[in-house]
Amino acid sequence: MLKVIELFAGIGCQREALKRANIEHEVVAISENDKYASSAYELLHGKVNNLGDIKKIEKLPKADLWTYSFPCTDISLAGKMRGFNKDSNTHSSLLWEVQRLLEVAKASDELPKYLLMENVKNIVSKKFMQLFQIWLDYLHSLGYKNFYKVLNARDYGIPQNRERCFMISIRDEDAHYEFPKPINLTKKLADLLEKNVDEKYFLSEKLITCFTDMKDRHGLIRGLRFKPKYMSSADYAFTITTHAGYRPTDNYIIVPQATKDGYALAEVGDGVYTNRCPTKRGVVQKSMIPTLKTSVSDIGVVDNDKDKLISIRRLTPRECWRLMGWDDNQIDKAINKFSNTQLYKMAGNGIVVDVLEAIFNQALFEFS
Ligand SMILES: C[S@@+](CC[C@H](N)C(=O)[O-])C[C@H]1O[C@@H](n2cnc3c(N)ncnc32)[C@H](O)[C@@H]1O
């Protein structure tokens, strides 16, 4: 039986993946200080020994595997990138609490054999590699062999473009670990969408007005079947007169982006960025959603509205959870117990379960 501790446990994506990978395990403790996440954790997995704020934990129970997907806020490109220096007092510097607890475990000869880290891809970027190397060297000094790799959820069965850095550390100098090979994506974003989604999820006319300033390419224009009254065709014809996308039979949304053409076409079932599009590339993701964050305010999905017109809407919480690899049976246990804000946050903070399951399936653990 593998004894497990989930640090920064969230809703327990780690545990869900162990279950799915059929690895016999027992979660002996978790550390999670958010009351909503820890209550969702218990709804999903049952009662757990939550030790709360990691800073207040003196010693962890003995275990074989510690997981630590520590806060990425200060490492992520989406944040201010204040980093995770030991004395920086940032959220991401909570990593060094793991070091403190490893030191305690070392003193009583209880170092876990396995460690699993997850964080944003930026942790191995030029900006942070030096600091990450310090962490790698530290683990090495404790006897761990480290294997890390950036994996994208879309390569492991889920239509979300989500790149994350995973690291397996094994306390055995002869250890070897190979990350799972990518598989073909057979699921499309549309397969994970709900039917008859409440109107409140559709972007308002006001928001669309804001997107439709195509003169200076700030925003989106609803294509074809919808021609906003406040625009003349000259306003949006600057790029599209020779392209598909303006004929009455077409069914696109034209999204400005920072490419030579200046726009991309989005169809029903595509994911789109909905803010600062003209400054970005890849604003339309075919049959896929961009990375889910802790709120869904910057992304949308192209869908038909109640009048069967092409439109853009926010994802529902259930869709977000599905896009993090949760199945409806599990989602049903938590979905009505929290506000949408909390549900989005839990999803965006998580790890795509399918990716972790694939990692665990790679003949990793030896235990008795
Ligand atoms: C990136 S998320 C990890 C989510 C997790 N992997 C999951 O499966 O849902 C980081 C988590 O650390 C938690 N956290 C932040 N500060 C903490 C602290 N001082 N002690 C324990 N947990 C903390 C957050 O509430 C959040 O749930």
Coordinates of C-alpha atoms and ligand atoms in Angstrom, one line a residue:
M1 CA 0.0 0.0 0.0
L2 CA 1.4 3.4 -1.1
K3 CA 1.2 5.9 1.7
V4 CA 0.5 9.3 0.3
I5 CA 0.6 13.0 1.5
E6 CA -0.8 15.6 -0.8
L7 CA 0.7 19.1 0.0
F8 CA -1.3 22.0 -1.5
A9 CA -3.9 19.3 -2.0
G10 CA -6.6 21.4 -3.7
I11 CA -9.5 19.1 -4.6
G12 CA -7.2 16.1 -4.8
C13 CA -6.5 15.6 -8.5
Q14 CA -3.5 13.6 -7.3
R15 CA -5.7 11.1 -5.4
E16 CA -8.2 10.9 -8.2
A17 CA -5.4 9.9 -10.6
L18 CA -4.0 7.3 -8.3
K19 CA -7.5 5.8 -8.0
R20 CA -7.9 5.7 -11.8
A21 CA -4.4 4.2 -12.2
N22 CA -5.5 1.4 -9.8
I23 CA -2.6 2.1 -7.5
E24 CA -3.4 0.8 -4.1
H25 CA -2.9 3.8 -1.8
E26 CA -3.8 5.5 1.4
V27 CA -3.8 9.2 1.8
V28 CA -2.4 9.6 5.3
A29 CA -2.6 13.4 5.4
I30 CA -3.1 16.5 3.2
S31 CA -2.2 20.1 3.6
E32 CA -4.8 22.6 2.2
N33 CA -5.7 25.9 3.8
D34 CA -8.6 26.9 1.6
K35 CA -11.9 26.0 3.3
Y36 CA -13.7 25.6 0.0
A37 CA -11.1 23.4 -1.6
S38 CA -10.8 21.2 1.5
S39 CA -14.5 20.8 1.8
A40 CA -14.7 19.9 -1.9
Y41 CA -11.9 17.4 -1.4
E42 CA -13.9 15.6 1.3
L43 CA -17.1 15.6 -0.9
L44 CA -15.0 14.0 -3.7
H45 CA -12.9 11.6 -1.7
G46 CA -14.3 11.3 1.9
K47 CA -13.0 12.3 5.2
V48 CA -9.3 13.2 5.3
N49 CA -6.6 14.2 7.8
N50 CA -6.1 17.8 6.7
L51 CA -3.2 19.4 8.5
G52 CA -4.1 22.8 7.2
D53 CA -1.7 25.7 6.6
I54 CA 1.7 24.1 5.5
K55 CA 3.5 26.8 7.5
K56 CA 2.1 25.5 10.7
I57 CA 2.9 21.9 10.2
E58 CA 5.8 20.7 12.4
K59 CA 6.2 17.2 11.1
L60 CA 4.4 15.1 8.5
P61 CA 3.4 11.5 9.1
K62 CA 5.6 8.9 7.5
A63 CA 4.7 8.3 3.8
D64 CA 6.1 6.9 0.5
L65 CA 4.9 9.7 -1.8
W66 CA 4.6 13.5 -1.2
T67 CA 2.9 15.5 -3.9
Y68 CA 3.4 19.3 -4.0
S69 CA 1.8 21.3 -6.7
F70 CA 2.6 24.6 -5.0
P71 CA 1.0 27.9 -5.9
C72 CA 2.1 29.2 -9.3
T73 CA 0.8 32.7 -9.0
D74 CA 4.3 34.3 -8.8
I75 CA 5.8 32.1 -11.5
S76 CA 3.1 32.1 -14.1
L77 CA 3.2 34.4 -17.1
A78 CA -0.3 35.4 -16.2
G79 CA 0.9 36.8 -12.9
K80 CA 3.4 39.4 -11.9
M81 CA 6.3 36.9 -11.8
R82 CA 7.6 38.0 -8.4
G83 CA 9.2 34.6 -8.3
F84 CA 9.7 32.1 -5.5
N85 CA 12.9 33.1 -3.8
K86 CA 13.1 31.7 -0.3
D87 CA 12.7 35.0 1.6
S88 CA 10.4 36.7 -1.0
N89 CA 7.3 35.9 1.0
T90 CA 5.4 35.2 -2.2
H91 CA 2.7 32.5 -2.5
S92 CA 5.1 30.5 -4.8
S93 CA 7.8 30.7 -2.2
L94 CA 5.8 28.2 -0.1
L95 CA 7.9 25.7 -2.0
W96 CA 10.5 26.2 0.7
E97 CA 8.1 25.0 3.3
V98 CA 8.4 21.6 1.5
Q99 CA 12.2 21.9 2.0
R100 CA 11.6 22.6 5.7
L101 CA 9.4 19.5 6.1
L102 CA 11.9 17.4 4.1
E103 CA 14.6 18.5 6.6
V104 CA 12.4 17.4 9.5
A105 CA 11.7 14.0 7.7
K106 CA 15.4 13.6 7.1
A107 CA 16.2 14.1 10.7
S108 CA 14.0 11.2 11.7
D109 CA 15.1 9.1 8.7
E110 CA 11.6 9.3 7.2
L111 CA 12.2 10.8 3.8
P112 CA 9.6 9.7 1.3
K113 CA 10.9 7.6 -1.6
Y114 CA 8.9 9.5 -4.1
L115 CA 8.0 13.2 -4.7
L116 CA 5.7 14.6 -7.4
M117 CA 5.9 18.3 -8.3
E118 CA 3.6 20.1 -10.7
N119 CA 3.8 23.8 -11.7
V120 CA 3.5 26.1 -14.7
K121 CA 5.9 25.7 -17.6
N122 CA 7.5 29.0 -16.8
I123 CA 9.3 27.4 -13.9
V124 CA 11.8 26.0 -16.4
S125 CA 12.1 29.2 -18.3
K126 CA 15.3 31.3 -18.5
K127 CA 13.9 33.6 -15.8
F128 CA 13.4 30.9 -13.2
M129 CA 15.7 28.0 -14.2
Q130 CA 18.5 29.2 -12.0
L131 CA 16.3 29.1 -8.9
F132 CA 14.7 25.8 -10.0
Q133 CA 18.2 24.4 -10.4
I134 CA 18.8 25.3 -6.7
W135 CA 15.7 23.2 -5.9
L136 CA 16.9 20.3 -8.1
D137 CA 20.4 20.4 -6.4
Y138 CA 18.8 20.4 -3.0
L139 CA 16.7 17.3 -3.8
H140 CA 19.8 15.7 -5.3
S141 CA 21.7 16.4 -2.0
L142 CA 19.0 14.4 -0.2
G143 CA 19.6 11.5 -2.5
Y144 CA 16.8 12.1 -5.1
K145 CA 17.1 11.5 -8.8
N146 CA 14.9 14.1 -10.6
F147 CA 13.0 13.6 -13.8
Y148 CA 11.1 16.6 -15.1
K149 CA 9.2 17.4 -18.3
V150 CA 6.7 19.8 -19.7
L151 CA 3.5 18.0 -20.7
N152 CA 0.5 19.4 -22.5
A153 CA -3.0 18.1 -21.5
R154 CA -4.0 18.0 -25.2
D155 CA -1.4 15.2 -25.7
Y156 CA -3.1 13.1 -23.0
G157 CA -6.7 12.9 -24.1
I158 CA -8.1 16.3 -23.0
P159 CA -8.9 19.1 -25.4
Q160 CA -7.2 21.8 -23.3
N161 CA -4.0 23.5 -24.3
R162 CA -2.4 23.4 -20.9
E163 CA 1.3 23.0 -20.5
R164 CA 2.6 22.2 -17.1
C165 CA 6.0 21.1 -15.7
F166 CA 5.9 17.8 -13.9
M167 CA 8.7 16.4 -11.8
I168 CA 9.1 12.9 -10.4
S169 CA 11.9 12.6 -7.8
I170 CA 12.9 9.1 -6.7
R171 CA 15.3 8.5 -3.8
D172 CA 17.3 5.8 -5.4
E173 CA 20.4 6.6 -7.4
D174 CA 19.7 3.8 -9.9
A175 CA 16.1 5.0 -10.5
H176 CA 14.8 5.5 -14.0
Y177 CA 11.6 7.2 -15.1
E178 CA 10.2 7.9 -18.5
F179 CA 7.3 10.2 -19.0
P180 CA 4.3 8.9 -20.9
K181 CA 4.3 9.3 -24.7
P182 CA 1.6 11.6 -26.2
I183 CA -1.5 10.0 -27.5
N184 CA -3.9 11.1 -30.3
L185 CA -6.5 13.4 -29.2
T186 CA -9.9 11.9 -30.0
K187 CA -12.1 14.1 -27.8
K188 CA -13.1 17.5 -29.1
L189 CA -14.1 20.5 -27.0
A190 CA -17.6 20.1 -28.3
D191 CA -17.8 16.6 -26.8
L192 CA -17.3 18.1 -23.3
L193 CA -19.8 21.0 -23.6
E194 CA -23.2 21.0 -22.0
K195 CA -26.4 21.3 -24.0
N196 CA -28.9 24.1 -23.5
V197 CA -26.6 26.4 -21.5
D198 CA -28.3 29.2 -19.6
E199 CA -28.3 32.5 -21.4
K200 CA -26.3 34.2 -18.6
Y201 CA -23.2 32.4 -19.9
F202 CA -23.5 34.1 -23.3
L203 CA -21.5 37.3 -23.7
S204 CA -23.6 40.4 -23.5
E205 CA -24.3 42.7 -26.3
K206 CA -22.2 45.3 -24.5
L207 CA -19.2 43.1 -24.4
I208 CA -19.6 42.2 -28.0
T209 CA -19.9 45.9 -28.8
C210 CA -16.6 46.3 -27.1
F211 CA -15.1 43.5 -29.1
T212 CA -16.4 44.6 -32.5
D213 CA -14.2 47.7 -33.0
M214 CA -12.5 46.3 -36.0
K215 CA -11.3 49.6 -37.2
D216 CA -8.3 49.4 -35.0
R217 CA -8.8 45.7 -34.7
H218 CA -9.7 45.7 -31.0
G219 CA -11.9 42.8 -30.5
L220 CA -14.2 40.4 -32.1
I221 CA -16.8 40.7 -34.7
R222 CA -19.7 38.3 -34.9
G223 CA -19.6 37.1 -38.5
L224 CA -22.2 36.8 -41.1
R225 CA -25.5 36.0 -39.6
F226 CA -25.1 38.9 -37.2
K227 CA -24.2 42.3 -38.4
P228 CA -24.3 44.8 -35.6
K229 CA -26.4 47.8 -36.4
Y230 CA -23.7 50.2 -35.3
M231 CA -21.2 49.1 -37.9
S232 CA -21.0 49.7 -41.6
S233 CA -19.6 47.0 -43.7
A234 CA -16.6 49.3 -44.4
D235 CA -15.7 48.9 -40.7
Y236 CA -15.1 45.3 -40.9
A237 CA -14.3 44.6 -44.5
F238 CA -10.7 45.6 -44.3
T239 CA -9.4 42.0 -44.3
I240 CA -12.3 39.8 -45.1
T241 CA -13.6 40.9 -48.5
T242 CA -11.5 38.2 -50.3
H243 CA -12.0 35.6 -47.7
A244 CA -14.6 33.2 -46.6
G245 CA -16.2 34.6 -43.5
Y246 CA -18.5 37.2 -44.8
R247 CA -20.9 35.3 -47.0
P248 CA -24.4 34.9 -45.7
T249 CA -24.1 31.2 -45.6
D250 CA -20.9 31.1 -43.6
N251 CA -20.9 30.7 -39.9
Y252 CA -17.8 32.2 -38.4
I253 CA -16.7 34.7 -35.9
I254 CA -13.9 36.9 -36.9
V255 CA -11.4 37.3 -34.1
P256 CA -8.6 39.9 -34.5
Q257 CA -5.1 38.6 -33.6
A258 CA -1.5 39.7 -33.8
T259 CA -0.7 37.9 -37.1
K260 CA -0.1 39.2 -40.6
D261 CA -3.7 38.6 -41.6
G262 CA -4.8 40.3 -38.4
Y263 CA -7.6 37.9 -37.7
A264 CA -8.6 34.3 -37.3
L265 CA -11.9 32.6 -37.9
A266 CA -13.7 30.8 -35.1
E267 CA -16.5 28.2 -35.6
V268 CA -18.9 26.5 -33.2
G269 CA -16.9 24.3 -30.9
D270 CA -13.7 26.3 -31.0
G271 CA -12.1 28.0 -27.9
V272 CA -11.2 31.7 -28.1
Y273 CA -9.4 34.2 -26.1
T274 CA -11.7 37.2 -25.4
N275 CA -9.4 39.8 -24.1
R276 CA -6.6 41.7 -25.7
C277 CA -7.0 39.5 -28.8
P278 CA -5.2 41.9 -31.2
T279 CA -2.0 41.6 -29.1
K280 CA -2.0 37.8 -29.2
R281 CA -1.5 35.0 -31.6
G282 CA -3.4 31.8 -31.5
V283 CA -6.5 33.5 -30.2
V284 CA -8.7 30.8 -31.8
Q285 CA -8.0 27.2 -30.7
K286 CA -9.6 24.7 -33.0
S287 CA -11.9 22.3 -31.1
M288 CA -9.9 23.0 -28.0
I289 CA -9.9 25.4 -25.0
P290 CA -7.0 27.6 -24.0
T291 CA -5.5 27.1 -20.5
L292 CA -8.1 27.3 -17.8
K293 CA -7.1 29.7 -15.1
T294 CA -8.8 30.4 -11.8
S295 CA -11.5 32.5 -13.5
V296 CA -12.9 32.1 -17.0
S297 CA -13.2 35.8 -17.8
D298 CA -10.6 35.7 -20.5
I299 CA -11.7 32.7 -22.5
G300 CA -14.9 31.6 -24.3
V301 CA -16.3 29.0 -26.5
V302 CA -18.1 29.6 -29.8
D303 CA -21.6 28.2 -29.5
N304 CA -25.1 28.8 -30.9
D305 CA -27.3 31.0 -28.8
K306 CA -31.0 30.4 -28.2
D307 CA -31.9 31.9 -31.6
K308 CA -29.4 29.5 -33.2
L309 CA -27.1 32.4 -34.0
I310 CA -23.4 31.9 -33.7
S311 CA -22.2 33.6 -30.5
I312 CA -19.6 33.3 -27.7
R313 CA -20.1 32.2 -24.2
R314 CA -18.3 31.5 -21.0
L315 CA -17.7 27.9 -20.0
T316 CA -19.9 26.5 -17.2
P317 CA -18.3 25.2 -14.0
R318 CA -19.2 21.6 -15.1
E319 CA -17.5 22.1 -18.4
C320 CA -14.4 23.4 -16.7
W321 CA -14.2 20.4 -14.4
R322 CA -14.7 18.1 -17.4
L323 CA -11.8 19.9 -19.1
M324 CA -9.7 19.1 -16.0
G325 CA -10.5 15.4 -16.5
W326 CA -13.3 14.9 -13.9
D327 CA -16.2 12.7 -14.8
D328 CA -19.8 13.7 -14.1
N329 CA -20.3 11.2 -11.3
Q330 CA -17.6 13.0 -9.3
I331 CA -18.6 16.4 -10.4
D332 CA -22.1 15.8 -9.2
K333 CA -20.8 15.4 -5.6
A334 CA -19.5 19.0 -5.5
I335 CA -21.2 21.0 -8.2
N336 CA -24.2 22.4 -6.3
K337 CA -22.3 23.0 -3.0
F338 CA -20.2 26.0 -4.1
S339 CA -20.5 29.3 -5.9
N340 CA -19.4 29.4 -9.6
T341 CA -16.5 31.6 -8.5
Q342 CA -15.2 28.8 -6.2
L343 CA -15.9 26.1 -8.7
Y344 CA -13.9 27.9 -11.4
K345 CA -11.1 28.5 -9.0
M346 CA -10.9 24.8 -7.9
A347 CA -10.8 23.7 -11.6
G348 CA -8.2 26.2 -12.7
N349 CA -6.0 25.4 -9.8
G350 CA -6.0 21.7 -10.5
I351 CA -4.1 19.3 -12.5
V352 CA -5.7 17.5 -15.5
V353 CA -6.4 14.1 -14.0
D354 CA -5.7 12.3 -17.3
V355 CA -2.2 13.6 -17.4
L356 CA -1.4 12.5 -13.9
E357 CA -3.0 9.1 -14.5
A358 CA -0.7 8.7 -17.5
I359 CA 2.3 9.6 -15.4
F360 CA 1.3 7.1 -12.6
N361 CA 0.7 4.4 -15.2
Q362 CA 4.4 4.5 -16.2
A363 CA 5.6 1.7 -13.9
L364 CA 6.7 4.1 -11.3
F365 CA 6.0 2.9 -7.8
E366 CA 7.5 0.0 -6.0
F367 CA 6.0 -0.5 -2.6
S368 CA 5.0 -3.3 -0.3
Ligands
LIG1 C1 -1.9 25.0 -7.6 S1 -3.1 24.7 -6.3 C2 -3.0 22.9 -6.3 C3 -4.2 22.2 -6.6 C4 -4.2 20.7 -6.5 N1 -3.1 20.1 -7.2 C5 -5.4 20.0 -6.9 O1 -5.4 18.8 -7.2 O2 -6.5 20.6 -6.9 C6 -2.3 25.2 -4.9 C7 -3.1 25.0 -3.6 O3 -2.3 25.3 -2.5 C8 -3.2 25.8 -1.5 N2 -2.5 26.6 -0.5 C9 -2.1 27.9 -0.6 N3 -1.4 28.3 0.5 C10 -1.4 27.2 1.3 C11 -0.8 27.0 2.6 N4 -0.2 28.0 3.2 N5 -1.0 25.8 3.1 C12 -1.6 24.8 2.5 N6 -2.1 25.0 1.2 C13 -2.0 26.2 0.6 C14 -4.2 26.6 -2.3 O4 -5.4 26.8 -1.6 C15 -4.4 25.7 -3.5 O5 -5.5 24.9 -3.4

